[in-house]
Short mmCIF file of C-alpha atoms in Angstrom, two decimals:
data_model
loop_
_atom_site.label_atom_id
_atom_site.label_comp_id
_atom_site.label_asym_id
_atom_site.label_seq_id
_atom_site.Cartn_x
_atom_site.Cartn_y
_atom_site.Cartn_z
CA UNK A 107 36.34 26.47 -9.62
CA UNK A 108 39.90 25.09 -9.81
CA UNK A 109 40.68 21.37 -9.78
CA UNK A 110 42.13 21.72 -6.26
CA UNK A 111 38.94 23.35 -4.99
CA UNK A 112 36.83 20.61 -6.59
CA UNK A 113 38.89 17.89 -4.89
CA UNK A 114 38.62 19.50 -1.45
CA UNK A 115 34.89 20.10 -1.88
CA UNK A 116 34.43 16.49 -2.94
CA UNK A 117 36.46 15.19 0.01
CA UNK A 118 34.29 17.19 2.41
CA UNK A 119 31.11 15.98 0.71
CA UNK A 120 32.27 12.35 0.84
CA UNK A 121 33.28 12.62 4.49
CA UNK A 122 29.83 13.97 5.31
CA UNK A 123 28.12 11.25 3.26
CA UNK A 124 30.13 8.57 5.11
CA UNK A 125 29.36 10.13 8.49
CA UNK A 126 33.05 10.81 9.17
CA UNK A 127 34.16 13.78 11.27
CA UNK A 128 37.35 15.86 11.22
CA UNK A 129 38.24 14.18 14.53
CA UNK A 130 38.22 10.76 12.84
CA UNK A 131 40.28 12.16 9.96
CA UNK A 132 42.74 13.55 12.52
CA UNK A 133 43.07 10.15 14.19
CA UNK A 134 43.67 8.51 10.80
CA UNK A 135 46.34 11.09 9.89
CA UNK A 136 47.80 11.12 13.43
CA UNK A 137 47.48 14.91 13.77
CA UNK A 138 45.21 17.20 15.79
CA UNK A 139 41.63 18.00 14.84
CA UNK A 140 42.54 21.70 14.72
CA UNK A 141 45.28 20.92 12.20
CA UNK A 142 42.83 19.01 9.99
CA UNK A 143 40.39 21.94 10.04
CA UNK A 144 43.19 24.38 9.16
CA UNK A 145 44.59 22.20 6.37
CA UNK A 146 41.14 21.78 4.81
CA UNK A 147 40.37 25.48 5.19
CA UNK A 148 43.68 26.53 3.61
CA UNK A 149 43.62 23.61 1.15
CA UNK A 150 47.20 22.72 2.03
CA UNK A 151 47.01 18.97 2.66
CA UNK A 152 50.00 17.16 1.21
CA UNK A 153 49.35 14.68 -1.59
CA UNK A 154 50.23 11.86 0.80
CA UNK A 155 47.60 13.06 3.29
CA UNK A 156 44.96 13.53 0.59
CA UNK A 157 45.56 9.92 -0.45
CA UNK A 158 45.26 8.89 3.21
CA UNK A 159 41.89 10.67 3.52
CA UNK A 160 40.75 8.89 0.35
CA UNK A 161 41.88 5.61 1.91
CA UNK A 162 39.77 6.39 5.00
CA UNK A 163 36.82 6.73 2.62
CA UNK A 164 37.63 3.37 1.06
CA UNK A 165 38.59 5.04 -2.21
CA UNK A 166 41.67 5.85 -4.26
CA UNK A 167 42.64 9.43 -5.08
CA UNK A 168 41.71 8.72 -8.70
CA UNK A 169 38.21 7.68 -7.64
CA UNK A 170 37.81 10.88 -5.61
CA UNK A 171 38.87 12.96 -8.63
CA UNK A 172 36.46 11.10 -10.92
CA UNK A 173 33.68 11.58 -8.38
CA UNK A 174 34.42 15.33 -8.28
CA UNK A 175 34.46 15.58 -12.07
CA UNK A 176 31.17 13.72 -12.39
CA UNK A 177 29.46 16.42 -10.33
CA UNK A 178 30.40 19.16 -12.75
CA UNK A 179 27.70 18.03 -15.20
CA UNK A 180 24.10 17.54 -13.99
CA UNK A 181 22.87 13.96 -13.69
CA UNK A 182 20.54 13.14 -16.60
CA UNK A 183 19.31 9.84 -15.16
CA UNK A 184 19.11 8.49 -11.61
CA UNK A 185 20.44 5.07 -10.69
CA UNK A 186 18.12 2.13 -10.05
CA UNK A 187 18.77 2.42 -6.29
CA UNK A 188 18.07 6.17 -6.26
CA UNK A 189 14.76 5.71 -8.09
CA UNK A 190 13.79 2.80 -5.81
CA UNK A 191 14.48 4.87 -2.68
CA UNK A 192 12.22 7.66 -3.98
CA UNK A 193 9.21 5.52 -4.87
CA UNK A 194 9.42 3.63 -1.56
CA UNK A 195 8.75 6.90 0.33
CA UNK A 196 6.15 9.09 -1.39
CA UNK A 197 6.95 12.09 0.81
CA UNK A 198 10.59 11.77 -0.21
CA UNK A 199 9.48 11.53 -3.85
CA UNK A 200 7.43 14.71 -3.44
CA UNK A 201 10.37 16.63 -1.98
CA UNK A 202 12.64 15.21 -4.68
CA UNK A 203 10.22 16.50 -7.32
CA UNK A 204 10.17 19.92 -5.64
CA UNK A 205 13.96 20.29 -5.52
CA UNK A 206 14.23 19.14 -9.14
CA UNK A 207 11.99 22.13 -9.90
CA UNK A 208 14.30 24.39 -7.83
CA UNK A 209 11.81 25.03 -5.04
CA UNK A 210 13.32 26.59 -1.94
CA UNK A 211 13.03 24.97 1.49
CA UNK A 212 10.57 27.67 2.60
CA UNK A 213 8.45 27.30 -0.54
CA UNK A 214 8.11 23.53 0.02
CA UNK A 215 7.22 24.16 3.66
CA UNK A 216 4.56 26.71 2.67
CA UNK A 217 2.91 24.47 0.07
CA UNK A 218 2.87 21.06 1.77
CA UNK A 219 2.04 19.66 5.20
CA UNK A 220 5.59 19.07 6.42
CA UNK A 221 6.98 20.12 9.76
CA UNK A 222 10.36 21.81 9.55
CA UNK A 223 12.21 18.87 11.23
CA UNK A 224 10.49 16.39 8.88
CA UNK A 225 11.43 18.39 5.79
CA UNK A 226 15.03 18.68 6.98
CA UNK A 227 15.10 14.89 7.50
CA UNK A 228 13.84 14.32 3.95
CA UNK A 229 16.39 16.77 2.54
CA UNK A 230 19.13 14.90 4.42
CA UNK A 231 17.93 11.68 2.76
CA UNK A 232 18.17 13.33 -0.67
CA UNK A 233 21.70 14.43 0.25
CA UNK A 234 22.68 10.88 1.19
CA UNK A 235 21.23 9.64 -2.10
CA UNK A 236 23.49 12.05 -4.00
CA UNK A 237 20.57 14.00 -5.48
CA UNK A 238 21.38 17.23 -3.64
CA UNK A 239 24.06 18.60 -1.36
CA UNK A 240 22.40 20.14 1.69
CA UNK A 241 24.01 23.49 2.54
CA UNK A 242 23.82 25.75 5.63
CA UNK A 243 20.55 27.60 6.08
CA UNK A 244 18.54 24.78 4.48
CA UNK A 245 19.83 25.70 1.05
CA UNK A 246 20.96 23.00 -1.35
CA UNK A 247 22.97 22.31 -4.46
CA UNK A 248 21.11 20.18 -7.01
CA UNK A 249 23.03 17.48 -8.87
CA UNK A 250 20.14 16.45 -11.16
CA UNK A 251 19.34 18.02 -14.52
CA UNK A 252 16.06 19.95 -14.65
CA UNK A 253 14.72 17.65 -17.38
CA UNK A 254 16.31 14.35 -16.38
CA UNK A 255 14.89 11.14 -17.82
CA UNK A 256 13.43 8.16 -15.98
CA UNK A 257 15.14 4.81 -16.36
CA UNK A 258 13.45 2.67 -18.99
CA UNK A 259 11.29 0.13 -17.09
CA UNK A 260 12.74 1.54 -13.86
CA UNK A 261 11.01 2.20 -10.51
CA UNK A 262 9.88 5.76 -11.36
CA UNK A 263 8.38 4.72 -14.69
CA UNK A 264 6.63 1.75 -13.08
CA UNK A 265 5.24 3.98 -10.31
CA UNK A 266 3.87 6.45 -12.85
CA UNK A 267 2.21 3.82 -15.03
CA UNK A 268 0.76 1.87 -12.10
CA UNK A 269 -0.49 4.68 -9.87
CA UNK A 270 -0.53 8.04 -11.65
CA UNK A 271 -1.34 7.57 -15.34
CA UNK A 272 -5.04 6.74 -14.92
CA UNK A 273 -5.66 9.87 -12.86
CA UNK A 274 -3.61 11.97 -15.28
CA UNK A 275 -5.84 10.94 -18.19
CA UNK A 276 -9.11 11.10 -16.25
CA UNK A 277 -11.91 12.39 -18.54
CA UNK A 278 -13.27 14.97 -16.09
CA UNK A 279 -10.48 17.48 -16.77
CA UNK A 280 -11.79 20.87 -17.92
CA UNK A 281 -10.62 22.12 -21.30
CA UNK A 282 -8.85 25.15 -19.83
CA UNK A 283 -6.63 22.88 -17.71
CA UNK A 284 -5.70 20.12 -20.13
CA UNK A 285 -4.85 19.55 -23.78
CA UNK A 286 -4.65 16.23 -25.57
CA UNK A 287 -3.53 15.21 -29.05
CA UNK A 288 -3.58 11.64 -30.35
CA UNK A 289 -1.99 11.27 -33.78
CA UNK A 290 -1.69 8.03 -35.71
CA UNK A 291 0.63 7.67 -38.68
CA UNK A 292 3.17 5.43 -40.37
CA UNK A 293 6.83 5.78 -39.38
CA UNK A 294 10.01 3.99 -40.39
CA UNK A 295 12.65 2.77 -37.95
CA UNK A 296 15.07 5.25 -39.54
CA UNK A 297 12.82 8.18 -38.53
CA UNK A 298 12.75 7.39 -34.80
CA UNK A 299 15.92 9.34 -33.94
CA UNK A 300 14.55 12.55 -35.47
CA UNK A 301 11.20 12.12 -33.70
CA UNK A 302 12.96 11.61 -30.36
CA UNK A 303 15.13 14.68 -30.93
CA UNK A 304 12.05 16.80 -31.58
CA UNK A 305 10.33 15.46 -28.47
CA UNK A 306 13.46 16.31 -26.44
CA UNK A 307 13.42 19.84 -27.85
CA UNK A 308 9.76 20.23 -26.89
CA UNK A 309 10.57 19.06 -23.34
CA UNK A 310 13.42 21.60 -23.12
CA UNK A 311 11.11 24.37 -24.35
CA UNK A 312 8.54 23.44 -21.69
CA UNK A 313 11.25 23.71 -19.03
CA UNK A 314 12.30 27.12 -20.38
CA UNK A 315 8.71 28.41 -20.29
CA UNK A 316 8.26 27.30 -16.68
CA UNK A 317 11.45 29.09 -15.64
CA UNK A 318 11.09 32.32 -17.64
CA UNK A 319 9.11 34.13 -14.96
CA UNK A 320 9.33 34.01 -11.15
CA UNK A 321 6.73 32.22 -9.06
CA UNK A 322 3.31 33.86 -8.71
CA UNK A 323 0.08 32.56 -7.09
CA UNK A 324 -1.30 32.06 -10.61
CA UNK A 325 1.24 29.31 -11.26
CA UNK A 326 0.20 25.73 -10.53
CA UNK A 327 1.86 22.34 -10.78
CA UNK A 328 1.66 21.10 -14.36
CA UNK A 329 2.94 18.09 -16.28
CA UNK A 330 3.80 17.71 -19.94
CA UNK A 331 3.66 14.08 -21.09
CA UNK A 332 4.79 13.25 -24.63
CA UNK A 333 4.69 9.60 -25.65
CA UNK A 334 5.65 7.89 -28.91
CA UNK A 335 5.57 4.20 -29.85
CA UNK A 336 6.83 2.84 -33.14
CA UNK A 337 5.18 -0.21 -34.74
CA UNK A 338 2.17 -0.16 -32.42
CA UNK A 339 -1.61 -0.12 -32.89
CA UNK A 340 -4.51 -0.50 -30.46
CA UNK A 341 -5.25 -4.21 -29.88
CA UNK A 342 -8.73 -3.75 -31.41
CA UNK A 343 -7.06 -2.71 -34.68
CA UNK A 344 -4.43 -5.44 -34.56
CA UNK A 345 -7.17 -8.04 -34.22
CA UNK A 346 -8.40 -7.38 -37.77
CA UNK A 347 -5.05 -6.72 -39.44
CA UNK A 348 -4.15 -8.96 -42.37
CA UNK A 349 -1.25 -11.30 -41.70
CA UNK A 350 1.64 -11.09 -44.13
#
């Protein structure tokens, strides 16, 4: 995609996000609505008019360009506000999780108890949050990386620790559905970067495995959780540790 195409696509996305129509753009530019549609379709707006559209959005042309460029690379971490919006609506969080896993609209509809209008409404909310761009035919473009990270001490992490973790580690899981390893060792601060890199590689490999084959009824929702803490022991062990 050329830089010009990116700018026009971003202008259209921003207009939609701000709830602005071509008619309002036409009024701002003092031309007809038909002319605005033609100029956007042919991508022949003058630089002065592009700057005027950016002004209507409350932005500079430079900010529009930066916004377009930022969408070329997937988002690796959501903002605090994006995470907060997701955890405040668990149905929105569920749909957000589904789209992060590249589920189609019809697949979400088939698996969960949403009505079609409700699911469309939730997808529109994800669009407004900048997580997806909703396209015609209930398709979407995802802006988030497949293995994005939660914010440290952010809303998603807090939600997981407060409401999900206990169930995740419940002892009644059958051996054919779960696998646990707890390893205790001594590590130096200088070794943390290498350990994190290896954990990241494992996470990427898990993503690759889940995407290698198309969906089949034998596939079920699964979670890989890898946790590492440096300079930590269970409190029962710390209680009898010699003080230096």
